[in-house]
mmCIF file of C-alpha atoms and ligand atoms in Angstrom:
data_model
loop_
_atom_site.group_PDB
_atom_site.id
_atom_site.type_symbol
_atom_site.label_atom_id
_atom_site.label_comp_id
_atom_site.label_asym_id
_atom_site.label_seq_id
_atom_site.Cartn_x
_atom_site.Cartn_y
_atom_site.Cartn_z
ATOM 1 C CA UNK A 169 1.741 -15.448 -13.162
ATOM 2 C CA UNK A 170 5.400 -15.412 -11.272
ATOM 3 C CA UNK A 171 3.892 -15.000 -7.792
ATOM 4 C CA UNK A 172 1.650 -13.747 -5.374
ATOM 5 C CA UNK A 173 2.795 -10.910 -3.037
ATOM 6 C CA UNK A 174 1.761 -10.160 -0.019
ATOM 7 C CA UNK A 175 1.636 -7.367 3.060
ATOM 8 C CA UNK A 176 0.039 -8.480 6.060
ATOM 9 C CA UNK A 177 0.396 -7.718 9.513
ATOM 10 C CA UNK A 178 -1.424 -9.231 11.533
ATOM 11 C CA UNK A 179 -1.463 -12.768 9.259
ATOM 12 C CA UNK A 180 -5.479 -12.788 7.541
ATOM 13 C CA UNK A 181 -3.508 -11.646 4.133
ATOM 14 C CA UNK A 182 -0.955 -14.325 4.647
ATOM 15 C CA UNK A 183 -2.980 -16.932 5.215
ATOM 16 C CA UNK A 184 -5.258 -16.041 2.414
ATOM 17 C CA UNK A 185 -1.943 -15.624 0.177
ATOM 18 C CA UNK A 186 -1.041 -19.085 1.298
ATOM 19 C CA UNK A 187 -4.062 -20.537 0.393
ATOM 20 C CA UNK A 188 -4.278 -18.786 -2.806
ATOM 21 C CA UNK A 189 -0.238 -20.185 -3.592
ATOM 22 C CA UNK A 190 -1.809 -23.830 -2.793
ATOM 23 C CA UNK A 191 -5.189 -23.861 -4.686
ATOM 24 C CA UNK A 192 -2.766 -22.219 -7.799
ATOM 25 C CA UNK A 193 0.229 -23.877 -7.566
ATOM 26 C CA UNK A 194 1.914 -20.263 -7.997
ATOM 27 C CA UNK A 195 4.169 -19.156 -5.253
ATOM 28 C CA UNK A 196 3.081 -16.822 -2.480
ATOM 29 C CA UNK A 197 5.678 -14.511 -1.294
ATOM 30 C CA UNK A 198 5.643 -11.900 1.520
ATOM 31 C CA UNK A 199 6.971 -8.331 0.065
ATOM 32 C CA UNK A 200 10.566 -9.107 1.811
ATOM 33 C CA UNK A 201 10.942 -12.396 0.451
ATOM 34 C CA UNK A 202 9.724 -11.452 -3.252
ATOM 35 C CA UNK A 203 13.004 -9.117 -3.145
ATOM 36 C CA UNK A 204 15.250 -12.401 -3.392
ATOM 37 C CA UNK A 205 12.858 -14.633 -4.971
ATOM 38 C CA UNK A 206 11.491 -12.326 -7.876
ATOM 39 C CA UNK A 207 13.030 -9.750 -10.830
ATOM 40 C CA UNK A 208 12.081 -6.143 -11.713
ATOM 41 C CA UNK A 209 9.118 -6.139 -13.885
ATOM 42 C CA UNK A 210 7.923 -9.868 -12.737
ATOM 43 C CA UNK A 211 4.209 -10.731 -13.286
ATOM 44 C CA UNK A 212 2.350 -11.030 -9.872
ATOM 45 C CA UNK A 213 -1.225 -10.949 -7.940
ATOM 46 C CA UNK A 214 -0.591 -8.369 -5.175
ATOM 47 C CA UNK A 215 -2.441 -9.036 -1.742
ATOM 48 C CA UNK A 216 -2.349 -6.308 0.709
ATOM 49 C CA UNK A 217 -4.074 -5.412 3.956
ATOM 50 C CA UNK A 218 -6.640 -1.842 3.726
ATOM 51 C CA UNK A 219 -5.236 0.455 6.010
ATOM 52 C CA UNK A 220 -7.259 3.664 6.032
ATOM 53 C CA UNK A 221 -8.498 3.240 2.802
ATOM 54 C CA UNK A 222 -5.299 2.496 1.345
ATOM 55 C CA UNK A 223 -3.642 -0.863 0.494
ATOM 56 C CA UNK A 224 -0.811 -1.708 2.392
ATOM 57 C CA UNK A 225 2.715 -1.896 -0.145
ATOM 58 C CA UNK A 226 0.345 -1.612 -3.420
ATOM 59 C CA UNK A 227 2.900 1.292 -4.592
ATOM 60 C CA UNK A 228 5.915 -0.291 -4.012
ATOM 61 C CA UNK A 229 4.754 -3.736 -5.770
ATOM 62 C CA UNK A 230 3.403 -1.777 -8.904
ATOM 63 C CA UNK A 231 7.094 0.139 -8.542
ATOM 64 C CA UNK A 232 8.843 -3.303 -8.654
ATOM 65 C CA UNK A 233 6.439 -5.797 -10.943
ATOM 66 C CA UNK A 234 3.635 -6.008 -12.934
ATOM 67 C CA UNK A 235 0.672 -5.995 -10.504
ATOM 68 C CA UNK A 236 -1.788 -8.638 -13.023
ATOM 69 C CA UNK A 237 -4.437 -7.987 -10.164
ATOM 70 C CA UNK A 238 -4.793 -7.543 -6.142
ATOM 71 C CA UNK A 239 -6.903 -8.455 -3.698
ATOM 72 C CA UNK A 240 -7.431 -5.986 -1.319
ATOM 73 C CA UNK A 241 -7.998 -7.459 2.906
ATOM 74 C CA UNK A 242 -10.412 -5.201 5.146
ATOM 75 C CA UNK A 243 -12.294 -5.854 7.783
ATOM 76 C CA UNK A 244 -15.692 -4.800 6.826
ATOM 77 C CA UNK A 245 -17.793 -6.827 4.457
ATOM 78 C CA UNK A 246 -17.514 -5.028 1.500
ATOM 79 C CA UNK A 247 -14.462 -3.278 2.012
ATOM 80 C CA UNK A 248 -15.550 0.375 3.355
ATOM 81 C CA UNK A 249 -18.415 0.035 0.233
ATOM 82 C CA UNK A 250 -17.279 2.167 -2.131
ATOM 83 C CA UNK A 251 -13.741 0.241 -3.258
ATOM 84 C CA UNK A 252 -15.462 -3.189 -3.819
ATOM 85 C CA UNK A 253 -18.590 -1.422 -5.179
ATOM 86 C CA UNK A 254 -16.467 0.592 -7.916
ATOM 87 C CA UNK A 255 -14.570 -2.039 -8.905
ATOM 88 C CA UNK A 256 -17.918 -3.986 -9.299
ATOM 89 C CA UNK A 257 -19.418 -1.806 -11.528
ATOM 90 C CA UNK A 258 -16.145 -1.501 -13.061
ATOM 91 C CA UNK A 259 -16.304 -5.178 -13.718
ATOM 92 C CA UNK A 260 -13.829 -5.709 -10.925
ATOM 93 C CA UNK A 261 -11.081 -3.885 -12.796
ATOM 94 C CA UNK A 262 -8.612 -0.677 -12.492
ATOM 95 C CA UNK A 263 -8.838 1.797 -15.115
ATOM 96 C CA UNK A 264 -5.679 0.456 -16.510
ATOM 97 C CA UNK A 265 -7.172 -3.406 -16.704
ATOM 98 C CA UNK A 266 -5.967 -4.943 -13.622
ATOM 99 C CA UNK A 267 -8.123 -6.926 -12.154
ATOM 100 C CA UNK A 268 -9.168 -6.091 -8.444
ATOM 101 C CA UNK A 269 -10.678 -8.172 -5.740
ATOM 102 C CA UNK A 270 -11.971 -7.339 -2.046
ATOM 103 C CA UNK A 271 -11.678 -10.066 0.750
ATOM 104 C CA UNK A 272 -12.718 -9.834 4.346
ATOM 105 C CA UNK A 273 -10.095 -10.412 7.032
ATOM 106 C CA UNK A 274 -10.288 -9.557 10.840
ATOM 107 C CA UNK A 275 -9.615 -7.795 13.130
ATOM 108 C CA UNK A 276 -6.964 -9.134 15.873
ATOM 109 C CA UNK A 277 -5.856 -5.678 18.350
ATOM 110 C CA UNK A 278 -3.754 -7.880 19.976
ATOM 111 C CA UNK A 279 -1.858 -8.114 17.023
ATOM 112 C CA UNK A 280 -1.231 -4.572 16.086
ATOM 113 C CA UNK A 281 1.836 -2.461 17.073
ATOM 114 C CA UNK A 282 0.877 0.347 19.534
ATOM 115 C CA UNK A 283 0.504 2.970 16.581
ATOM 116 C CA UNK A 284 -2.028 0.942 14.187
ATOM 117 C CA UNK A 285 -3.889 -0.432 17.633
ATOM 118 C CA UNK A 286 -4.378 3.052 18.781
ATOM 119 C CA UNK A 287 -5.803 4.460 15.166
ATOM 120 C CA UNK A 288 -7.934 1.288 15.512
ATOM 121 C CA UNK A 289 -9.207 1.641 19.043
ATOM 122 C CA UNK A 290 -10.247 5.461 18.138
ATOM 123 C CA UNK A 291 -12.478 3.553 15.109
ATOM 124 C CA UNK A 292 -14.040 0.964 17.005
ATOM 125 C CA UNK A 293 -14.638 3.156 19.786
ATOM 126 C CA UNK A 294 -16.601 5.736 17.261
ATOM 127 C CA UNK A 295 -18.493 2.606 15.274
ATOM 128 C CA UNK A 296 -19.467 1.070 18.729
ATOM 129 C CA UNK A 297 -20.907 4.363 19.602
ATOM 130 C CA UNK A 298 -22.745 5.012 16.262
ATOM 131 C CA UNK A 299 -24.159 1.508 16.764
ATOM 132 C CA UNK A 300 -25.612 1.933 20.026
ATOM 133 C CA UNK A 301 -26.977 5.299 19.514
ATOM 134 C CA UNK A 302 -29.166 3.619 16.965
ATOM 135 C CA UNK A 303 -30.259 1.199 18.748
ATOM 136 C CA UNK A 304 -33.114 -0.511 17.489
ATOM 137 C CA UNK A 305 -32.555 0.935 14.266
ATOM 138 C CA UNK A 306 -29.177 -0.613 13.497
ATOM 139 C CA UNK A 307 -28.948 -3.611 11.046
ATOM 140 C CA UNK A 308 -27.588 -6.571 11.722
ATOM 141 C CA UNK A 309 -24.729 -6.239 9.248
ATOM 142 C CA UNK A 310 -23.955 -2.465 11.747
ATOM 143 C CA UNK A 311 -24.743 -5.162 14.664
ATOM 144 C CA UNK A 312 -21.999 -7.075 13.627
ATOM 145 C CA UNK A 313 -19.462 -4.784 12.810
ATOM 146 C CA UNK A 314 -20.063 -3.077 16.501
ATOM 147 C CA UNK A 315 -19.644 -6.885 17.841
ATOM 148 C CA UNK A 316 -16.358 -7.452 15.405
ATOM 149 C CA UNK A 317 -14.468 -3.954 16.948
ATOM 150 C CA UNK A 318 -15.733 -5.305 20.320
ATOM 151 C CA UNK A 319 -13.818 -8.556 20.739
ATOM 152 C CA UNK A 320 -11.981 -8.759 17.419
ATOM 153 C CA UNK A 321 -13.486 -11.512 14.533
ATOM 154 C CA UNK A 322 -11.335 -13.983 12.462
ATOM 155 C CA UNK A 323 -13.429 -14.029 8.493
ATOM 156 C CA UNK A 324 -10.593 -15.764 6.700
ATOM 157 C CA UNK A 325 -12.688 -18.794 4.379
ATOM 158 C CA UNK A 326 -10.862 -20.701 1.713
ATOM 159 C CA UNK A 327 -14.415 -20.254 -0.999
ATOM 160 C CA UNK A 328 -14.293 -16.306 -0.427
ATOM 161 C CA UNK A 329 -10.540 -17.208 -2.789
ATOM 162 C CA UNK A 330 -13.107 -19.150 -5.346
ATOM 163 C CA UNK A 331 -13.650 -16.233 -8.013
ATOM 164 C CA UNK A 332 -9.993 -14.837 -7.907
ATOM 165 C CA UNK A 333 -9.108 -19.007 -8.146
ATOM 166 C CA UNK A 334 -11.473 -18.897 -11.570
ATOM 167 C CA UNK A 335 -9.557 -16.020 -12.562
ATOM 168 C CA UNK A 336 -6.092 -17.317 -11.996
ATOM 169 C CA UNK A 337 -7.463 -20.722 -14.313
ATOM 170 C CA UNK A 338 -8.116 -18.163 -16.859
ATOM 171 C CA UNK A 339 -4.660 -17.662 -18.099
ATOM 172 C CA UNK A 340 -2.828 -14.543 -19.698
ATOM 173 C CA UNK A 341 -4.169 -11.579 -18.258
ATOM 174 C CA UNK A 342 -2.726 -8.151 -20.019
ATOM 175 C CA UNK A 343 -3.701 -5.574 -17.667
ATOM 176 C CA UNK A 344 -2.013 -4.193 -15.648
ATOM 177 C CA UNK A 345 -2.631 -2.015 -12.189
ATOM 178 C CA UNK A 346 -1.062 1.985 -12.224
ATOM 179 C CA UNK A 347 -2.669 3.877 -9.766
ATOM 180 C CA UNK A 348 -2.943 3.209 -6.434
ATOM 181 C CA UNK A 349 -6.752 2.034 -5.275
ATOM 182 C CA UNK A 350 -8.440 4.463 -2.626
ATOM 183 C CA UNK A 351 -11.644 5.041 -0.653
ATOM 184 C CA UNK A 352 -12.883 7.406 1.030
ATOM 185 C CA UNK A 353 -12.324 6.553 4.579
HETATM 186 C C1 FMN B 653 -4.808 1.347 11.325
HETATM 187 C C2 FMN B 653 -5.773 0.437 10.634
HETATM 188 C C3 FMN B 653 -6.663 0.931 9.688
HETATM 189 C C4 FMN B 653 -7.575 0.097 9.059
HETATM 190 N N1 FMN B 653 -8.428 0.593 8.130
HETATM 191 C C5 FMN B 653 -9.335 -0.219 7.530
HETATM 192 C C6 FMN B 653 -10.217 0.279 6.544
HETATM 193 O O1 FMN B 653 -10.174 1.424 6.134
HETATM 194 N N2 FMN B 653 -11.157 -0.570 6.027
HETATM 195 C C7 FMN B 653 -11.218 -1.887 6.396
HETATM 196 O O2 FMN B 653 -12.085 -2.618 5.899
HETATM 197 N N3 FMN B 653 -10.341 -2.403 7.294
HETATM 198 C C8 FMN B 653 -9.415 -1.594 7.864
HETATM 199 N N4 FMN B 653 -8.531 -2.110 8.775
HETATM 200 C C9 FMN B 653 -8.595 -3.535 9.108
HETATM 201 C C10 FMN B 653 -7.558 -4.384 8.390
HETATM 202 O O3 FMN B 653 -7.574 -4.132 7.008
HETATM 203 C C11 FMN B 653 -7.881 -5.845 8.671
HETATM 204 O O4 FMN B 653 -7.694 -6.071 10.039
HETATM 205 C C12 FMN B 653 -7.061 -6.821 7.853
HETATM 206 O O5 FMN B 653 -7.608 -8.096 7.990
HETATM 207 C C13 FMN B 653 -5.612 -6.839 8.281
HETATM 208 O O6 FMN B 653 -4.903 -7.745 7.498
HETATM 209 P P1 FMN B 653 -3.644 -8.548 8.069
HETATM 210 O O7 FMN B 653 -4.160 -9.449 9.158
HETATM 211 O O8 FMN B 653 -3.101 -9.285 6.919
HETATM 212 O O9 FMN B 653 -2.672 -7.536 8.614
HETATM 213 C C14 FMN B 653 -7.601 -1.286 9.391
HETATM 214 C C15 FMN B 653 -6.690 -1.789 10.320
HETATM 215 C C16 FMN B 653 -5.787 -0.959 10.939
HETATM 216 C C17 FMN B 653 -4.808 -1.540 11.918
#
């Protein structure tokens, strides 16, 4: 692998790319830098922040390289469910081979821009409210969440890197990602 790329914005992808660059030893580059650092059609793990239920940059990495595998950042535990879960019962791979991973981030409003902090404060505000019209029916995992989009959480942990670490240590990998991941959102 030539490098990690990544797209973060408010810094949980970078620091997990960072991480990732010093438990492998392969260099972690942010999408800007990779333009001066890396060639067309360069082997790479793409990391990239969900937005919506879309990654952040995914297109324009498998435009420029050969996305190996990505690691897709959300803030919910299992990445809005459905993503993580299909790519779980696909083995953790696209339908073209690459290899796909979910990690958690955060959630930092004070980090956003005014557009992305806006779309954000319409979510929270809506799974606050779902929460607390449960009430004693929510979960604690719901519980959580609600608590999270209340005063913002930091998730970032070096071991949630551990399998995509064992998969890195595994050497060639031939597939490849083509299509742009989605959920539902
Ligand atoms: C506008 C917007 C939409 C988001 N949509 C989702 C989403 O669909 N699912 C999710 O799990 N997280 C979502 N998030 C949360 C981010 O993916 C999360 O905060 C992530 O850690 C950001 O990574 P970064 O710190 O590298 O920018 C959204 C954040 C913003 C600002």
């Amino acid at each position: 692998m030539k490098a990690i790329v990544y797209t973060s914005q408010c810094g949980h992808t970078q620091r997990y790319a960072r991480m990732l660059s010093e438990k492998t030893g392969v260099p972690a580059y942010s999408m800007k830098e990779a333009r001066e650092k890396l060639q067309l059609k360069d082997e790479v793990f793409y990391m990239g922040w969900l937005m919506a239920g879309t990654v952040k940059g995914i297109q324009q990495a498998m435009d420029r390289y050969v996305v190996r595998g990505a690691a897709i950042v959300g803030v919910s535990p299992q990445g809005n469910g459905d993503l993580w879960t299909e790519a779980r019962i696909n083995g953790g791979y696209s339908d073209s081979g690459g290899r796909l991973f979910y990690l958690q981030g955060g959630y930092a409003p004070e980090k956003l821009g005014l557009i992305h902090r806006m779309m954000m404060k319409t979510m929270a505000r809506s799974v606050i409210r779902q929460v607390e019209a449960r009430g004693d029916a929510a979960t604690e995992q719901e519980r959580r969440m609600a608590e999270v989009f209340r005063n913002g959480g930091d998730f970032v942990r070096e071991e949630a890197l551990d399998e995509i670490v064992q998969w890195f240590r595994e050497g060639d990998h031939s597939g490849e990602l083509k299509a742009t991941p989605r959920v539902e959102f």
